[in-house]
Amino acid sequence: GASGLSRLVQPCVIPRFIPTCTPELLAGLGDIARESDDVWVQSHASEAPDQVKFVDTLHPGKRCTEIFESHGLLTDKCVMAHCVYLEDGELDTFARKGAGVACCPLSNAIFSLSPGWHAFPFHKAHAKGVRVGMGTDIAGGYAASILVACRHAAVASKHDMGEKDVDYKDAFWAATLGGARALGLDTVLGNFEVGKQFDAVRINCEAGNYDTFPSAIHPCCPSRLEHDFEKFVNLGDDRNIASVYVQGKRRR
């Protein structure tokens, strides 16, 4: 069977988030993560203002990043969901440790809004070298589709005055190669580079909404392929998925 990075399912320790974990539990999970270089870590960090304040009441003067790092849980196999309210120094720590972020724009729109700050700082984090992927957070929103997450990322960025807009290319990158990098799996998957495993979908442009892929294209669009790709990211759904390939084998 498959092993190492080529496995479809990887072992992972998942502390729920700081408010529900005792220091002893975090230390124990950190020990498990340290004992093997084959174990991932996933949790939530700085999702909403009330969570940040709650963490401070439990651990005065400390924030999620410092606490996870002190227990050996902020590693290059760690992916933290949300991270909307990470401070600049925390983003630097994420970059230094090689830890990833799963940006979950739909659930952030529901749970993380506050005056003047409405979205994960996608471009700032990327500029600082933080590995950023796209997440759905199915418990915090109404859609499990990564395409929907891409669309919400673009919309959310327009409501954050401190950030440059996230366009469909940025979002799709985060959902594919960006996500692979956030998981530390970009050497084996995430794009079609020769030597990587073939994970792909084949798109049927004639299925789904009748006007998703119209015959006419805007004169400013550089190519038919780019036009159809943009249409799929913004309007496509499962009806357009003609076939699915995982590790080179057709699964659907």
Short mmCIF file of C-alpha atoms in Angstrom, two decimals, residues 26-233:
data_model
loop_
_atom_site.label_atom_id
_atom_site.label_comp_id
_atom_site.label_asym_id
_atom_site.label_seq_id
_atom_site.Cartn_x
_atom_site.Cartn_y
_atom_site.Cartn_z
CA LEU A 26 -1.31 20.20 24.43
CA ALA A 27 2.01 18.97 25.79
CA GLY A 28 1.00 15.34 25.21
CA LEU A 29 -0.08 16.02 21.65
CA GLY A 30 3.15 17.94 21.07
CA ASP A 31 5.10 14.90 22.24
CA ILE A 32 3.25 12.73 19.72
CA ALA A 33 4.00 15.20 16.93
CA ARG A 34 7.69 15.35 17.91
CA GLU A 35 8.12 11.59 18.13
CA SER A 36 7.53 11.14 14.41
CA ASP A 37 8.13 13.27 11.34
CA ASP A 38 5.12 11.52 9.83
CA VAL A 39 2.39 13.17 11.93
CA TRP A 40 0.50 16.31 10.98
CA VAL A 41 -1.13 18.87 13.31
CA GLN A 42 -4.40 20.72 12.70
CA SER A 43 -6.27 23.20 14.88
CA HIS A 44 -7.82 26.68 14.92
CA ALA A 45 -6.04 29.94 15.69
CA SER A 46 -7.25 33.52 16.20
CA GLU A 47 -10.56 32.99 14.44
CA ALA A 48 -12.63 35.74 16.08
CA PRO A 49 -12.16 38.64 18.54
CA ASP A 50 -14.03 36.84 21.32
CA GLN A 51 -11.83 33.77 20.91
CA VAL A 52 -8.67 35.91 21.12
CA LYS A 53 -10.00 37.54 24.32
CA PHE A 54 -11.00 34.18 25.79
CA VAL A 55 -7.51 32.78 25.18
CA ASP A 56 -6.06 35.81 26.98
CA THR A 57 -8.24 35.15 30.03
CA LEU A 58 -7.02 31.55 30.16
CA HIS A 59 -3.39 32.33 29.35
CA PRO A 60 -2.79 35.98 30.32
CA GLY A 61 -0.48 37.81 27.94
CA LYS A 62 -0.28 34.93 25.48
CA ARG A 63 -1.82 34.35 22.06
CA CYS A 64 -2.59 31.14 20.16
CA THR A 65 0.62 31.13 18.15
CA GLU A 66 2.90 31.33 21.20
CA ILE A 67 0.96 28.63 23.03
CA PHE A 68 0.96 26.18 20.13
CA GLU A 69 4.66 26.83 19.48
CA SER A 70 5.62 26.34 23.13
CA HIS A 71 4.06 22.87 23.08
CA GLY A 72 5.76 21.77 19.86
CA LEU A 73 2.60 21.93 17.77
CA LEU A 74 3.54 24.71 15.36
CA THR A 75 5.59 22.75 12.82
CA ASP A 76 6.05 22.45 9.07
CA LYS A 77 3.34 19.78 9.17
CA CYS A 78 0.89 22.05 10.99
CA VAL A 79 -2.15 23.67 9.38
CA MET A 80 -4.14 26.20 11.41
CA ALA A 81 -7.63 27.14 10.28
CA HIS A 82 -8.82 30.77 10.08
CA CYS A 83 -6.00 32.92 11.56
CA VAL A 84 -7.96 36.07 10.72
CA TYR A 85 -6.58 37.97 13.73
CA LEU A 86 -2.94 36.93 13.71
CA GLU A 87 -0.65 39.85 14.43
CA ASP A 88 2.31 40.62 12.15
CA GLY A 89 4.75 38.96 14.53
CA GLU A 90 2.62 35.82 14.56
CA LEU A 91 2.61 35.70 10.77
CA ASP A 92 6.40 35.93 10.91
CA THR A 93 6.44 32.99 13.34
CA PHE A 94 4.23 30.94 11.02
CA ALA A 95 6.63 31.66 8.15
CA ARG A 96 9.70 30.82 10.25
CA LYS A 97 8.22 27.52 11.44
CA GLY A 98 6.84 26.59 8.00
CA ALA A 99 3.32 26.27 9.42
CA GLY A 100 0.34 26.55 7.08
CA VAL A 101 -2.96 28.42 7.20
CA ALA A 102 -6.30 27.13 5.92
CA CYS A 103 -8.21 30.27 4.91
CA CYS A 104 -11.95 29.63 5.44
CA PRO A 105 -13.69 32.75 4.04
CA LEU A 106 -17.30 31.58 4.36
CA SER A 107 -17.18 30.66 8.05
CA ASN A 108 -15.06 33.74 8.72
CA ALA A 109 -17.82 35.88 7.22
CA ILE A 110 -20.25 34.29 9.67
CA PHE A 111 -18.14 34.12 12.84
CA SER A 112 -15.16 36.46 12.48
CA LEU A 113 -16.52 39.82 11.40
CA SER A 114 -15.50 42.91 13.33
CA PRO A 115 -15.47 46.61 12.42
CA GLY A 116 -12.69 47.37 9.97
CA TRP A 117 -11.36 43.83 9.61
CA HIS A 118 -13.33 41.27 7.69
CA ALA A 119 -11.02 38.78 6.02
CA PHE A 120 -7.84 36.78 6.42
CA PRO A 121 -4.94 38.97 5.16
CA PHE A 122 -4.21 36.71 2.18
CA HIS A 123 -1.67 38.86 0.35
CA LYS A 124 0.11 40.07 3.50
CA ALA A 125 0.56 36.50 4.71
CA HIS A 126 1.78 35.36 1.31
CA ALA A 127 4.27 38.25 1.14
CA LYS A 128 5.65 37.23 4.55
CA GLY A 129 6.21 33.69 3.31
CA VAL A 130 3.30 32.03 5.11
CA ARG A 131 1.94 28.93 3.38
CA VAL A 132 -1.73 29.65 2.66
CA GLY A 133 -4.33 27.19 1.39
CA MET A 134 -8.08 27.33 1.00
CA GLY A 135 -10.48 25.61 3.42
CA THR A 136 -14.22 25.02 3.59
CA ASP A 137 -14.79 24.56 7.35
CA ILE A 138 -17.94 22.55 6.76
CA ALA A 139 -19.08 23.01 10.36
CA GLY A 140 -19.02 26.79 10.02
CA GLY A 141 -20.85 27.38 6.76
CA TYR A 142 -23.36 26.01 4.30
CA ALA A 143 -21.07 24.70 1.53
CA ALA A 144 -18.41 22.01 1.37
CA SER A 145 -17.36 22.95 -2.17
CA ILE A 146 -13.85 24.32 -2.55
CA LEU A 147 -15.13 26.30 -5.55
CA VAL A 148 -17.58 28.08 -3.26
CA ALA A 149 -14.69 28.82 -0.89
CA CYS A 150 -12.76 30.36 -3.80
CA ARG A 151 -15.69 32.64 -4.62
CA HIS A 152 -16.15 33.71 -1.02
CA ALA A 153 -12.44 34.52 -0.74
CA ALA A 154 -12.77 36.92 -3.65
CA VAL A 155 -15.88 38.55 -2.17
CA ALA A 156 -14.47 38.78 1.36
CA SER A 157 -11.32 40.50 0.19
CA LYS A 158 -13.37 43.38 -1.23
CA HIS A 159 -14.67 44.17 2.27
CA ASP A 160 -11.22 44.44 3.82
CA MET A 161 -9.92 47.92 3.08
CA GLY A 162 -6.40 47.00 4.15
CA GLU A 163 -5.96 44.21 1.60
CA LYS A 164 -5.58 43.97 -2.15
CA ASP A 165 -8.43 42.05 -3.78
CA VAL A 166 -8.17 38.28 -4.07
CA ASP A 167 -9.12 37.32 -7.64
CA TYR A 168 -10.20 33.95 -9.01
CA LYS A 169 -6.61 33.03 -9.91
CA ASP A 170 -5.36 33.77 -6.39
CA ALA A 171 -8.18 31.74 -4.89
CA PHE A 172 -7.75 28.77 -7.21
CA TRP A 173 -4.01 28.75 -6.55
CA ALA A 174 -4.72 28.62 -2.80
CA ALA A 175 -7.17 25.75 -3.38
CA THR A 176 -4.59 23.70 -5.30
CA LEU A 177 -0.83 24.29 -5.06
CA GLY A 178 -1.22 26.67 -2.11
CA GLY A 179 -3.13 24.02 -0.21
CA ALA A 180 -0.50 21.41 -1.03
CA ARG A 181 2.22 23.74 0.28
CA ALA A 182 0.23 24.48 3.44
CA LEU A 183 0.10 20.72 4.06
CA GLY A 184 3.76 20.19 3.19
CA LEU A 185 2.74 17.97 0.27
CA ASP A 186 3.72 20.22 -2.64
CA THR A 187 6.59 17.91 -3.66
CA VAL A 188 4.07 15.21 -4.62
CA LEU A 189 0.86 17.03 -5.59
CA GLY A 190 -0.78 20.42 -6.18
CA ASN A 191 -0.10 20.98 -9.89
CA PHE A 192 0.78 19.12 -13.08
CA GLU A 193 4.55 19.29 -12.71
CA VAL A 194 6.26 16.23 -14.21
CA GLY A 195 6.96 13.63 -11.53
CA LYS A 196 4.05 14.55 -9.25
CA GLN A 197 1.04 12.31 -8.81
CA PHE A 198 -1.79 13.00 -11.23
CA ASP A 199 -4.79 14.36 -9.30
CA ALA A 200 -7.21 16.06 -11.68
CA VAL A 201 -10.75 16.60 -12.83
CA ARG A 202 -11.91 16.77 -16.45
CA ILE A 203 -14.38 19.58 -17.05
CA ASN A 204 -17.39 19.34 -19.35
CA CYS A 205 -18.08 22.86 -20.55
CA GLU A 206 -21.46 21.89 -22.03
CA ALA A 207 -23.04 20.67 -18.78
CA GLY A 208 -24.59 22.56 -15.90
CA ASN A 209 -25.97 26.08 -16.26
CA TYR A 210 -26.79 26.71 -19.89
CA ASP A 211 -25.03 30.09 -19.91
CA THR A 212 -21.94 29.13 -17.89
CA PHE A 213 -19.80 28.69 -21.01
CA PRO A 214 -21.36 30.85 -23.75
CA SER A 215 -20.02 30.59 -27.28
CA ALA A 216 -19.06 34.27 -27.37
CA ILE A 217 -16.16 35.53 -25.26
CA HIS A 218 -15.21 39.04 -24.21
CA PRO A 219 -12.72 40.64 -26.63
CA CYS A 220 -10.39 41.45 -23.72
CA CYS A 221 -10.09 37.79 -22.74
CA PRO A 222 -6.68 36.48 -23.88
CA SER A 223 -7.82 32.95 -24.77
CA ARG A 224 -10.76 30.60 -24.91
CA LEU A 225 -9.08 28.33 -22.35
CA GLU A 226 -8.62 31.15 -19.83
CA HIS A 227 -12.19 32.31 -20.45
CA ASP A 228 -13.61 28.85 -19.74
CA PHE A 229 -11.35 28.41 -16.70
CA GLU A 230 -12.58 31.69 -15.19
CA LYS A 231 -16.18 30.72 -15.91
CA PHE A 232 -15.72 27.34 -14.23
CA VAL A 233 -14.19 28.80 -11.06
#
